[in-house]
Coordinates of C-alpha atoms in Angstrom, one line a residue:
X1 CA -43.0 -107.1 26.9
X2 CA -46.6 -108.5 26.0
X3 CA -48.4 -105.7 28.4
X4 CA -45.6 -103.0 26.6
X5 CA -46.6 -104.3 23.3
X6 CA -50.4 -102.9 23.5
X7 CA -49.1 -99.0 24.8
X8 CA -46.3 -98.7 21.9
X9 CA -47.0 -96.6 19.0
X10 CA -45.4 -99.3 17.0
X11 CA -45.3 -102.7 16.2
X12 CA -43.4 -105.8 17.1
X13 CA -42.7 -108.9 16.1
X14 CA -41.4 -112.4 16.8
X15 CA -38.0 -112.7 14.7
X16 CA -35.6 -115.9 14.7
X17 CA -34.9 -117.6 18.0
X18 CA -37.9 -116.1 19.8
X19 CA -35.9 -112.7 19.3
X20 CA -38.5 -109.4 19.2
X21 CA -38.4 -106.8 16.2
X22 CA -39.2 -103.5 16.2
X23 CA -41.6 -102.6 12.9
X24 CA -40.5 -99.1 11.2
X25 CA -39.9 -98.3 8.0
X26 CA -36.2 -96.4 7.6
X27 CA -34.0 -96.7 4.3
X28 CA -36.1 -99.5 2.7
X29 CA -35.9 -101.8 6.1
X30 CA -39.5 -102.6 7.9
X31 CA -37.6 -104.6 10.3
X32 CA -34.8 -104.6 13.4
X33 CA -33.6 -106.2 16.3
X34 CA -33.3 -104.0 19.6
X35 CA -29.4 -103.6 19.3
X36 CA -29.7 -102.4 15.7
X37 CA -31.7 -99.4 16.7
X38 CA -29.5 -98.8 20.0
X39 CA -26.5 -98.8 17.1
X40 CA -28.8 -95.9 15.6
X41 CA -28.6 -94.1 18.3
X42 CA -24.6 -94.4 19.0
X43 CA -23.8 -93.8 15.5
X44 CA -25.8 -90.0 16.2
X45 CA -24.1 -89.5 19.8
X46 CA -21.0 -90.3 17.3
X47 CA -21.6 -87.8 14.9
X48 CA -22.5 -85.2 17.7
X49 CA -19.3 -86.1 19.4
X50 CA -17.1 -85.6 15.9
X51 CA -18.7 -82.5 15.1
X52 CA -18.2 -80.8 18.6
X53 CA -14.3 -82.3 18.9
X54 CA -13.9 -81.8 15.0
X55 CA -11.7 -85.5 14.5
X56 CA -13.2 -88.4 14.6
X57 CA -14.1 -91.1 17.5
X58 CA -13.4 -94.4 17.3
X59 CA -13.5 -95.3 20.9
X60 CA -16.0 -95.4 23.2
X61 CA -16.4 -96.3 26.7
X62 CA -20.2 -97.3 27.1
X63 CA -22.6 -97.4 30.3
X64 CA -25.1 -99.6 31.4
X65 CA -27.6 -100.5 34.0
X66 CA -25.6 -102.7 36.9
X67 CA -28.5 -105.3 36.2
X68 CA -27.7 -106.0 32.7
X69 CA -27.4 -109.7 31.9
X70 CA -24.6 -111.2 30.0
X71 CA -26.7 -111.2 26.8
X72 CA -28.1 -107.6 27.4
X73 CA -24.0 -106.8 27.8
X74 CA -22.6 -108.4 24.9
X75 CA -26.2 -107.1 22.8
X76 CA -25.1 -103.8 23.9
X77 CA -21.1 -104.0 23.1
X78 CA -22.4 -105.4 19.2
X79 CA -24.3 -102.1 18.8
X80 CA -21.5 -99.8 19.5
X81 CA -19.7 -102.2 16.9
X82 CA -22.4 -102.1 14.7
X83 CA -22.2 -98.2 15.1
X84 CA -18.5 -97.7 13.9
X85 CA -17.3 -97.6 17.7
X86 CA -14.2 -99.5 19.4
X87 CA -15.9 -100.6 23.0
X88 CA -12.8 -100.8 25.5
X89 CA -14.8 -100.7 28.5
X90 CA -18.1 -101.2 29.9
X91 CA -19.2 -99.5 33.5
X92 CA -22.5 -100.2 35.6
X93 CA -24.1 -96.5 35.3
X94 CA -24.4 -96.0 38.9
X95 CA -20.5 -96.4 39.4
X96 CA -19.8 -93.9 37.1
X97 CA -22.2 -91.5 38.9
X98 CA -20.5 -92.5 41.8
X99 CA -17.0 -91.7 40.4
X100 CA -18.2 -88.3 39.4
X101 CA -19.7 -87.7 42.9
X102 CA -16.3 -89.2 44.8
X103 CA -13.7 -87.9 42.3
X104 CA -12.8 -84.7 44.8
X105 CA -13.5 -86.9 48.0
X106 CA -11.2 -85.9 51.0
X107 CA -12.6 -88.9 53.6
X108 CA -13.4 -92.8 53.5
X109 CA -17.8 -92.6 52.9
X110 CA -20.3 -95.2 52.4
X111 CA -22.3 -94.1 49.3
X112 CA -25.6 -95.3 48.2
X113 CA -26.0 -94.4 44.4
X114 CA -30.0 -94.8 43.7
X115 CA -30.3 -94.4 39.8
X116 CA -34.0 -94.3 38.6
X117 CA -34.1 -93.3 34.8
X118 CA -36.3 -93.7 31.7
X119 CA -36.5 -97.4 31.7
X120 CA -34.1 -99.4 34.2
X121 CA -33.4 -98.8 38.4
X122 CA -30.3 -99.8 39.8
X123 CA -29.5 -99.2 43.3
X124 CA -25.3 -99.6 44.3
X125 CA -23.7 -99.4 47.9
X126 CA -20.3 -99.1 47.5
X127 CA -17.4 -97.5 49.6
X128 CA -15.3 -94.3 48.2
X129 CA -11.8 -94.3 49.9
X130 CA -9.5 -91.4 50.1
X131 CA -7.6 -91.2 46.7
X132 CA -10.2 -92.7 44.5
X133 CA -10.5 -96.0 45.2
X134 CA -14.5 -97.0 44.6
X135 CA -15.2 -100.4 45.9
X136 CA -19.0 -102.0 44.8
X137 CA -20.7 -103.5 47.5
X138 CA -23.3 -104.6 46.5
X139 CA -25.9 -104.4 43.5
X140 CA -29.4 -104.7 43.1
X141 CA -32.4 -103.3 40.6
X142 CA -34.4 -103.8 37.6
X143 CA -34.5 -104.1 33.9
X144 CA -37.6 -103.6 33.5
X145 CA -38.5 -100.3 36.1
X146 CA -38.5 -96.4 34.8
X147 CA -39.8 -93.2 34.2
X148 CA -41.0 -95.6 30.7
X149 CA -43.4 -97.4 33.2
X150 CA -44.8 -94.3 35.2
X151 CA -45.7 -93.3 31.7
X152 CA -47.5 -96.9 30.5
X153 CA -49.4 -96.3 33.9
X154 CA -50.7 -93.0 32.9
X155 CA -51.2 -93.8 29.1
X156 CA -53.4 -97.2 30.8
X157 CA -55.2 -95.0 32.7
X158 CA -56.3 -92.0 30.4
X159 CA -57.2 -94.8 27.6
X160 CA -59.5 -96.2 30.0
X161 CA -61.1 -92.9 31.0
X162 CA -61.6 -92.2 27.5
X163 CA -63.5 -95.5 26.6
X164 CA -65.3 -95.0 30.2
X165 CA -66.6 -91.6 29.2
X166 CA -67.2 -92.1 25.3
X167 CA -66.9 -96.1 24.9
X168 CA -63.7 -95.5 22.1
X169 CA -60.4 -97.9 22.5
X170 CA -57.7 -96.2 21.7
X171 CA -55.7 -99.4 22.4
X172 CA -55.8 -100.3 18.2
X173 CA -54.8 -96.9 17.0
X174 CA -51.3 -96.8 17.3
X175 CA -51.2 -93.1 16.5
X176 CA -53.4 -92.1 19.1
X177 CA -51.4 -94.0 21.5
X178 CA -48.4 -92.5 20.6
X179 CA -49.6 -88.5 21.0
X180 CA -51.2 -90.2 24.2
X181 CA -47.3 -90.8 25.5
X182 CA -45.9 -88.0 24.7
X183 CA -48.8 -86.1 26.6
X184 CA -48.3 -88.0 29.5
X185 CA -44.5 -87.8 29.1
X186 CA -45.0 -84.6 29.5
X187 CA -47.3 -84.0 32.5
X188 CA -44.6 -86.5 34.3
X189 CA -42.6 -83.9 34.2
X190 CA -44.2 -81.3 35.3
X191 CA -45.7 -82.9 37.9
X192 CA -42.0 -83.0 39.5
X193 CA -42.5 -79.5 40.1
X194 CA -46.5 -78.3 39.9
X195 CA -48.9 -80.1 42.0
X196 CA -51.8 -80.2 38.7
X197 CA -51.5 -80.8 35.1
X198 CA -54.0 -81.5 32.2
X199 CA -53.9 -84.1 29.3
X200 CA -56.4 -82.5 27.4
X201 CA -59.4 -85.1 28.6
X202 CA -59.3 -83.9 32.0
X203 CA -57.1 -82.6 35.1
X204 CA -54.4 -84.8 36.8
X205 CA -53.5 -84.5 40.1
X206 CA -50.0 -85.2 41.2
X207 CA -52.2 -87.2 43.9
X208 CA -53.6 -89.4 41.3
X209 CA -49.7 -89.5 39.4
X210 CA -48.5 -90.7 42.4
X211 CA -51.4 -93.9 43.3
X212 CA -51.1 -94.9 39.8
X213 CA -47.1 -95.6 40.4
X214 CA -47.2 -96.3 43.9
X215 CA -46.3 -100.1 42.7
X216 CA -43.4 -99.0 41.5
X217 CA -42.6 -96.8 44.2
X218 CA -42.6 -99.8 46.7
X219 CA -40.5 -101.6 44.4
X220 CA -37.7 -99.6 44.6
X221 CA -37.8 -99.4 48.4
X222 CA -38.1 -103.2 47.9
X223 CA -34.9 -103.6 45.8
X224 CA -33.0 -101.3 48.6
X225 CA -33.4 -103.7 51.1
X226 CA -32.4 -106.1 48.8
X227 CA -29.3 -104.8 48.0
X228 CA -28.5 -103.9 52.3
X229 CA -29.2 -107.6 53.0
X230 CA -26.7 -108.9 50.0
X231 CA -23.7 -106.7 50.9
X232 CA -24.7 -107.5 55.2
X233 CA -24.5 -103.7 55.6
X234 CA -27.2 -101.6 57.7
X235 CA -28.7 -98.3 56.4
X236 CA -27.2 -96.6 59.4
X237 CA -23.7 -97.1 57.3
X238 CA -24.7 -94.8 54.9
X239 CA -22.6 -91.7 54.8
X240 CA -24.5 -90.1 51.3
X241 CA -27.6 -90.7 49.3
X242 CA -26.4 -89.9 45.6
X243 CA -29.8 -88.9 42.9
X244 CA -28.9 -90.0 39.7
X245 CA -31.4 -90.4 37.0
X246 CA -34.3 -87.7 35.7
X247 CA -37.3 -90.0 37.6
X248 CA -35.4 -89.0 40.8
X249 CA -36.7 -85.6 40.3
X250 CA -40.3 -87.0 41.3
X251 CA -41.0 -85.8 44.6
X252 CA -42.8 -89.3 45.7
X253 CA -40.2 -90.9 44.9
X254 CA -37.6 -89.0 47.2
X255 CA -40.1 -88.6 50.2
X256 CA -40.5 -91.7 50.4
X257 CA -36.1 -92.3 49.9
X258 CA -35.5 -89.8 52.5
X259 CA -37.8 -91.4 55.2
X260 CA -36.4 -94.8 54.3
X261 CA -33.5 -93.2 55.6
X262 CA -34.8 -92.1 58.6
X263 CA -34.7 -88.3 57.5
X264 CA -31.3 -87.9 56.2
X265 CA -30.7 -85.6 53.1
X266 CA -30.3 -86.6 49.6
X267 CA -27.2 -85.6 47.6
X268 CA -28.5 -83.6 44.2
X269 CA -25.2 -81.9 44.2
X270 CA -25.0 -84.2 40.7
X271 CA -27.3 -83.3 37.6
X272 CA -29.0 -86.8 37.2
X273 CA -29.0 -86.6 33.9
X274 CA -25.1 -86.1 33.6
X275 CA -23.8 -87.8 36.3
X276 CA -22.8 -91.2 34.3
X277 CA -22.3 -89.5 31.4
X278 CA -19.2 -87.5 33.3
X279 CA -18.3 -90.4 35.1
X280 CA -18.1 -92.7 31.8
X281 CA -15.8 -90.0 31.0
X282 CA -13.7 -90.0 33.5
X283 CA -13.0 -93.4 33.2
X284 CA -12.8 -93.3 29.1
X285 CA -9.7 -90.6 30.2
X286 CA -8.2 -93.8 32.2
X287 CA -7.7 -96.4 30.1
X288 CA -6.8 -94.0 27.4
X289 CA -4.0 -93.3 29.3
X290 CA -4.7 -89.5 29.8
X291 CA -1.7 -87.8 32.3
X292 CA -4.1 -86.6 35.0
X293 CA -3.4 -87.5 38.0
X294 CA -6.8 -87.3 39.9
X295 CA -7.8 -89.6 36.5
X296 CA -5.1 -92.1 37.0
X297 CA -5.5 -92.2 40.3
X298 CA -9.0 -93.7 40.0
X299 CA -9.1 -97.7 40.9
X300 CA -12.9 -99.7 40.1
X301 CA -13.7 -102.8 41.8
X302 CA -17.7 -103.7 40.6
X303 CA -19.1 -106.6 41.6
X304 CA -21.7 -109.1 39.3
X305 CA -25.2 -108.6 39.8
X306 CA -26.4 -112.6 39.0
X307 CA -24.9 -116.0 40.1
X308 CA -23.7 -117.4 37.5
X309 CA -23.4 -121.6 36.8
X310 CA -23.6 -124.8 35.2
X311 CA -26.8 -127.0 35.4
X312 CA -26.1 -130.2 37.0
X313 CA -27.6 -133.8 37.2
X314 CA -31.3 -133.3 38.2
X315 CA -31.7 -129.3 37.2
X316 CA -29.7 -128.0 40.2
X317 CA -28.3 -125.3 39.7
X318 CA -24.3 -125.2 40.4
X319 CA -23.0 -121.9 40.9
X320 CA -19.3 -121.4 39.8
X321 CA -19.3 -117.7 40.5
X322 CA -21.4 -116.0 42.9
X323 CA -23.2 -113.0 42.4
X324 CA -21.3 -109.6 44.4
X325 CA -18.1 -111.5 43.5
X326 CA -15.8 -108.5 42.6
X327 CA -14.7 -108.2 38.9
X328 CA -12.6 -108.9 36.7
X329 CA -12.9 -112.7 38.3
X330 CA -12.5 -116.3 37.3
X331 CA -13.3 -119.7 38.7
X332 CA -13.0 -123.0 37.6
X333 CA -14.9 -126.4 38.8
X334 CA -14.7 -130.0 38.0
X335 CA -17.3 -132.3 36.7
X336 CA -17.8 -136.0 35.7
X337 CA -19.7 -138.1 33.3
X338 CA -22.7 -139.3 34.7
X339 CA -23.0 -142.9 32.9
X340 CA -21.4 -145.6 31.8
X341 CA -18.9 -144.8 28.7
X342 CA -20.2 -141.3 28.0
X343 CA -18.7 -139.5 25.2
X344 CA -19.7 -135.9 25.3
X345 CA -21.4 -133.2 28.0
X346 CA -24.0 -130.9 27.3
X347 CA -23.1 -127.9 29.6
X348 CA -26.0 -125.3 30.3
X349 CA -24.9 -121.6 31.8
X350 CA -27.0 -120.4 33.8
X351 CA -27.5 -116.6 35.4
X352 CA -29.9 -116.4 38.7
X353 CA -30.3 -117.5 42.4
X354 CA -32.6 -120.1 42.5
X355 CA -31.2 -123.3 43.1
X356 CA -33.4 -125.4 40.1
X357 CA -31.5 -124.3 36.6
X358 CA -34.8 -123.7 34.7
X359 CA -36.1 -121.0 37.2
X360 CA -32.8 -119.0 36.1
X361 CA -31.8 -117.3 32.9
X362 CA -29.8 -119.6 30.4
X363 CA -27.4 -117.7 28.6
X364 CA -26.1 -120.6 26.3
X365 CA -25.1 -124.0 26.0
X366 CA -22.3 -125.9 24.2
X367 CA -21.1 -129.7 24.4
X368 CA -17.8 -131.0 24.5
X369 CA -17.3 -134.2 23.2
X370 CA -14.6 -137.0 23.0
X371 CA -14.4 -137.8 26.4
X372 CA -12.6 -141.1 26.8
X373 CA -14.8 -143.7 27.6
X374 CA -15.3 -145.4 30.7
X375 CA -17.3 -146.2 33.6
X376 CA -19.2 -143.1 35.1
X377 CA -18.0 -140.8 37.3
X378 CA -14.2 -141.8 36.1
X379 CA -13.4 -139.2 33.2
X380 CA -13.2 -135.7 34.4
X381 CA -13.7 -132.3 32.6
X382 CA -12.9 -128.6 34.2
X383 CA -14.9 -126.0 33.5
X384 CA -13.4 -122.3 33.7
X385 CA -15.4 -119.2 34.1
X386 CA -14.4 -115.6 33.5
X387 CA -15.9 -112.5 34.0
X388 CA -13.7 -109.4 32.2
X389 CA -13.7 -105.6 33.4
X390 CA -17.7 -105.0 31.4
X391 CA -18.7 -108.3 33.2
X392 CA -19.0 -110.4 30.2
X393 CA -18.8 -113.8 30.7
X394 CA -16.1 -116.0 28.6
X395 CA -16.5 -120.1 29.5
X396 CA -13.9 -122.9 29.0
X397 CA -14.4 -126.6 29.0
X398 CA -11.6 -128.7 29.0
X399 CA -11.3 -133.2 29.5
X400 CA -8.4 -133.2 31.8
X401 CA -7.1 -136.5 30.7
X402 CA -7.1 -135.4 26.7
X403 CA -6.5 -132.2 27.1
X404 CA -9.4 -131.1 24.5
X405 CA -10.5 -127.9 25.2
X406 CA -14.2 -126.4 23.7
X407 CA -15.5 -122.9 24.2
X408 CA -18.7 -121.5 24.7
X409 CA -20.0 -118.7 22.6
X410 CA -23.1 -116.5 24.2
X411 CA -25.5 -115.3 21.8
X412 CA -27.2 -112.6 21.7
X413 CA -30.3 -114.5 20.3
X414 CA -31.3 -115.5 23.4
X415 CA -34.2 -113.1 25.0
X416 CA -33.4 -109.8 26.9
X417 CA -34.3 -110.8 30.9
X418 CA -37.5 -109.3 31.7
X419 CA -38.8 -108.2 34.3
X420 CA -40.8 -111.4 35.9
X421 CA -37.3 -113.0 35.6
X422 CA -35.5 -110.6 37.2
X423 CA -38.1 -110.5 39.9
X424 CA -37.7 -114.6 40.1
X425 CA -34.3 -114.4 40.3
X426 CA -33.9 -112.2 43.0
X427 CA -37.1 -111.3 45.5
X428 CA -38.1 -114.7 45.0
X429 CA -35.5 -116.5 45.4
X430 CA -36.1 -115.3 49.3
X431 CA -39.8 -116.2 49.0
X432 CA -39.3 -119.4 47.4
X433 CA -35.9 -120.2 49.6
X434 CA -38.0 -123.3 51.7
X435 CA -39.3 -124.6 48.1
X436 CA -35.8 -124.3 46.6
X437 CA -33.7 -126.3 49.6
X438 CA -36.9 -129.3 49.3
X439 CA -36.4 -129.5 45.9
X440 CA -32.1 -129.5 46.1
X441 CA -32.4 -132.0 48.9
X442 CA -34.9 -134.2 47.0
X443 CA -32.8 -134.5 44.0
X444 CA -29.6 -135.0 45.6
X445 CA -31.8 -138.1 47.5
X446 CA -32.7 -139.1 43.8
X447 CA -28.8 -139.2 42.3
X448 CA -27.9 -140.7 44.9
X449 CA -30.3 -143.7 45.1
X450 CA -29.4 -143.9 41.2
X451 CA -25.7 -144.6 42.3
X452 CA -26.4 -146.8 45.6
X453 CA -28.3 -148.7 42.4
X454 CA -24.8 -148.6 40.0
X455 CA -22.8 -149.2 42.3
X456 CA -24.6 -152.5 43.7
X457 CA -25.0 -153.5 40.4
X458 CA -21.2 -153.6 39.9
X459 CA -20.7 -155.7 42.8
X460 CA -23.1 -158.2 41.8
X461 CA -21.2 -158.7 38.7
X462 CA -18.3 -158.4 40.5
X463 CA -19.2 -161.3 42.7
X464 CA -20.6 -163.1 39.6
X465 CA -16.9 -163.2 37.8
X466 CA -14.8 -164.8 41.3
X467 CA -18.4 -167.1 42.2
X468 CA -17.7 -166.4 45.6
X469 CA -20.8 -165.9 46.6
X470 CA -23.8 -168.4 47.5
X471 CA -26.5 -168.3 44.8
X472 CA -29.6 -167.7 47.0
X473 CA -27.5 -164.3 48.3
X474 CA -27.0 -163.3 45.1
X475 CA -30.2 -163.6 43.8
X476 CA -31.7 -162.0 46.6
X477 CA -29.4 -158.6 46.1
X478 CA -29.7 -158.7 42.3
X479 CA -33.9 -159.2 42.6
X480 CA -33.7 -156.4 45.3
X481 CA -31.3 -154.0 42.7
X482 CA -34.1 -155.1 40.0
X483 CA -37.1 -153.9 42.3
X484 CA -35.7 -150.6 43.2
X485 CA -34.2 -149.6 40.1
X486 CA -38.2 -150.2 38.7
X487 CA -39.4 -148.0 41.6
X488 CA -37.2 -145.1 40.8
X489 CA -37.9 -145.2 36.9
X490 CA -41.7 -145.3 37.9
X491 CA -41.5 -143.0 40.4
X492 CA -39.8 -140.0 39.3
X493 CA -41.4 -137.7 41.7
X494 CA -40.7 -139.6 45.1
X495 CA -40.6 -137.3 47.7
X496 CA -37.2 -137.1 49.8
X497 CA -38.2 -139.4 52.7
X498 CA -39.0 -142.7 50.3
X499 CA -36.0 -141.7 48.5
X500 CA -33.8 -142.1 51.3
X501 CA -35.7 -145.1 52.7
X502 CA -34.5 -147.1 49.9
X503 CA -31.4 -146.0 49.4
X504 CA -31.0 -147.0 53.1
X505 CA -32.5 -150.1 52.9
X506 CA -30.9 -151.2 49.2
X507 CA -27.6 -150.5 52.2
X508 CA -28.3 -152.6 54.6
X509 CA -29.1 -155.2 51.6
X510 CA -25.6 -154.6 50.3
X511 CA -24.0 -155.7 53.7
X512 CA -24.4 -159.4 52.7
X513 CA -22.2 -158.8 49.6
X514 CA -18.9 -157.5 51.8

C-alpha cells in the first residue's frame, strides 16, 4: 500500500486500528474507510439497477475475488449493508464466470477459469458435470495483482522519464499524477490491440508495456502452478481455458497462457467483462427461487482459499480447517489449559499456511474465561469453526465441563491482506517449508521439556506427602528438576537437539522415582 500511496492522485491516511482512509472531500466528509466508498459504488449500481427494472432492489448477490480473506469478505458484505442492499450470497468471481461458461454444458470438462482484472487475479480449476453441477478444485491468486498494477508500472516509469529529461518530480503533485493514470490507462488499452501508443512525452512500444510488467506476467504463471500442485491435478486435465477479466485482453499475457498450455486454445467465447456479472446472476435467480429449470438445476461446491486455525502453545499454528476444504464446512477441535489452575484462554484465529501463527494473517481474537480450575492439561474447551456458503468464518468456544459458550466476532478493523502476505502465505510457505518443519519440531521439543519438568515436579511432591522415598534420591531429582527448569527459562532459543537431550536425560533421572 506504501509504494500505491506515492502513484495515487489522492491521499491516505492512518485511521483507528491501523485501518487506511481514503482523503476526498464529498458532502462535508474529508474522510472514509475502503468499504464506505465500495458502499458508494453499490448504492449507484443500485440506482442503475432501479431505474432500468423500474421497482426497487433490495437484494443483492455480490462477487468477489476467490482470494478474499475473511475480513476483506465480511468488509465487503458491510458495504452492500451500508449501501441499502440485503447480501444473501457471496460467490468467488471466477465461479460465477464459470457458471456462465458451463450453464449449456452437454459433457463432464475440466475448466481452468483465469480471471485477470483491474486490481485482483484469481486462477480456479474446477470440474463442470453434466447438469450443472460445478465443483472447485482448487484456488489460487492475488489481492494485490491487476490491470491497476500494469498501470503503477507505466505511471513509475513515465515520472522517471520526465525527471530524467527535465529534472521535475511529479511524484508531489497529485494532479499530475492523476492525468498521468488516466494516460497510461489509456495506452493499456490500446496496446491490447495496436503494437505503439504515445503519452504525450514520448512513444511506447507494446515492447516496452510488456518488460515493464513482465513481473507480473511471471506471477500469474507462478500462481497457476500453484493452484495444479494444491488440487494434485496435471495441466494435461484441462478440457478449457476460460478468459475472464479486461487484462486478459493483453496479448502477453495470453501468449504466454496459451504456451503454458502447451498450445491449446483459449476460450473468449465469454465477454470478460460480463462473465461474473451473468454468472452472479444466475445464481441471484437460484436462491430467489426463480422456476427455471436450467437455474435450479445449478449445484456450487467452492472451496476456501486459506487454512484457517487457532495459535497454539509456542506460536504454532493449528489448522482446524484446511484450505480447498469444500464449503459450506465446519470443524471442531479440542484444547486444554496449559498451567496450573488457569481461568481463561486467549484464542487467536489465524488465516495462512505457514506453520508459525505470526507469519499468517490474524483475523481476531477473543478469550473465554471461567474455566474451572485445576491442574493443567485437565479442563477442556472445544473450539468450533464454520465457514457459510460466502466463506465467512463464524467461531465457537465452549468449556465442556460448564458448558459456557463465548463467540468470536471478526472485525473489520483489522488490515486488508496485502500482497507480501499473500505472497507469504502461499509461495513461501513452499520456500520456507524446511524453516517451517525446524521451527514446529523445535517447539514441540520445547513444550514438551516444559511438561517432562511438571510432571517430575508432581512426583517429587508426590513422593514428599507418602516419604517413601530415601532423602539423598529425592534431593538428587528435585536439584536436577531445579537445574533444567533454569536452563530452559534461560535458554529460550535452544535448538531441537539440546532440547531433546534433556528431556531425555531429566527421563532417565525420573526412573529412580518409579
Amino acid at each position: 500500500m506504501q509504494e500505491d500511496i506515492k502513484l495515487w492522485p489522492f491521499k491516505v491516511v492512518k485511521g483507528s486500528a491501523d485501518t487506511p482512509k481514503v482523503v476526498v472531500t464529498y458532502k462535508g466528509r474529508k474522510e472514509f474507510l475502503a468499504k464506505e466508498i465500495s458502499s458508494m459504488i453499490l448504492g449507484k449500481m443500485k440506482e442503475i439497477a432501479e431505474m432500468y427494472l423500474g421497482k426497487v432492489v433490495k437484494d443483492a448477490v455480490i462477487t468477489v475475488p476467490s482470494y478474499f480473506n475473511d475480513t476483506q469478505r465480511q468488509a465487503t458484505k458491510d458495504a452492500g449493508t451500508i449501501a441499502g442492499l440485503n447480501v444473501i450470497r457471496m460467490i468467488n468471481e471466477p465461479t460465477a464466470a464459470a457458471i456462465t461458461y458451463g450453464l449449456d454444458n452437454k459433457s463432464d470438462i475440466v475448466v481452468l477459469v483465469f480471471d485477470l482484472g483491474g486490481g485482483t487475479f484469481d486462477v480456479s480449476l474446477m470440474t463442470i458435470e453434466e447438469g450443472g453441477v460445478f465443483e472447485v478444485k482448487a484456488v489460487a491468486g492475488d489481492t494485490h495483482l491487476g490491470g491497476g498494477d500494469f498501470d503503477n508500472h507505466m505511471v513509475d516509469y513515465c515520472a522517471r522519464e520526465f525527471k530524467r529529461r527535465w529534472n521535475k518530480d511529479l511524484t508531489g503533485n497529485q494532479r499530475a499524477l492523476g492525468r498521468l493514470r488516466f494516460a497510461c490507462e489509456k495506452a493499456k488499452r490500446i496496446l491490447s490491440c495496436a503494437t505503439q501508443t504515445s503519452i504525450d512525452l514520448d512513444f511506447l512500444h507494446r515492447a516496452k508495456f510488456e518488460e515493464l510488467n513482465m513481473d507480473s506476467f511471471n506471477k500469474c504463471i507462478e500462481t497457476l502452478e500453484t493452484c495444479f500442485s494444491d488440487a494434485k491435478m496435471k495441466k494435461s486435465c484441462v478440457d478449457q481455458v476460460v478468459l475472464v477479466g479486461g487484462s486478459t485482453r493483453i496479448p502477453k499475457v495470453q501468449h504466454m497462457l496459451q504456451e503454458y498450455f502447451d498450445g491449446k486454445e483459449l476460450c473468449k467465447s465469454v465477454n470478460p467483462d460480463e462473465a461474473v456479472a451473468y454468472g452472479a446472476a444466475v445464481m441471484a435467480a437460484k436462491v430467489s427461487g426463480r422456476n427455471d429449470k436450467s437455474v435450479q438445476d445449478v449445484v456450487l461446491h467452492d472451496v476456501t482459499p486459506l487454512s484457517l486455525g487457532i495459535e497454539v502453545k509456542g506460536d504454532i499454528f493449528n489448522v482446524v480447517i484446511p484450505r480447498n476444504t469444500p464449503i459450506p464446512t465446519s470443524n471442531a477441535k479440542q484444547y486444554c489449559t496449559i498451567y496450573d489452575n488457569q481461568s481463561n484462554i486467549i484464542f487467536k484465529v489465524f488465516q495462512g499456511e505457514r506453520l508459525r501463527s505470526t507469519d499468517n494473517h490474524l483475523l481476531g481474537k477473543f478469550t473465554i474465561s471461567g474455566i474451572p480450575r485445576a491442574p493443567k492439561g485437565v479442563a477442556k474447551v472445544m473450539v468450533f469453526f464454520e465457514l457459510d456458503d460466502n466463506g465467512v468464518l463464524r467461531v465457537t468456544a465452549s468449556i465442556l465441563s460448564t458448558g459456557k459458550v463465548e463467540k468470536i466476532t471478526i472485525t473489520n478493523g483489522i488490515r486488508r491482506l496485502s500482497k507480501e502476505k499473500i505472497e507469504k502465505m502461499v509461495h513461501d510457505a513452499k520456500k520456507y517449508k524446511l524453516e517451517d518443519q525446524e521451527f514446529k519440531k523445535k517447539a514441540e521439543a520445547h513444550n514438551a521439556l516444559e511438561d517432562c519438568i511438571y510432571d517430575m515436579k508432581n512426583k517429587i511432591e508426590g513422593h514428599n506427602i507418602q516419604n517413601s522415598m530415601r532423602h539423598e534420591i529425592l534431593q538428587v531429582t528435585r536439584k536436577a528438576v531445579d537445574k533444567t527448569s533454569k536452563w530452559l527459562k534461560d535458554n529460550q532459543a535452544a535448538p531441537f537437539p539440546v532440547l531433546h537431550s534433556k528431556k531425555v536425560h531429566l527421563e532417565f533421572v525420573s526412573k529412580s522415582l518409579s
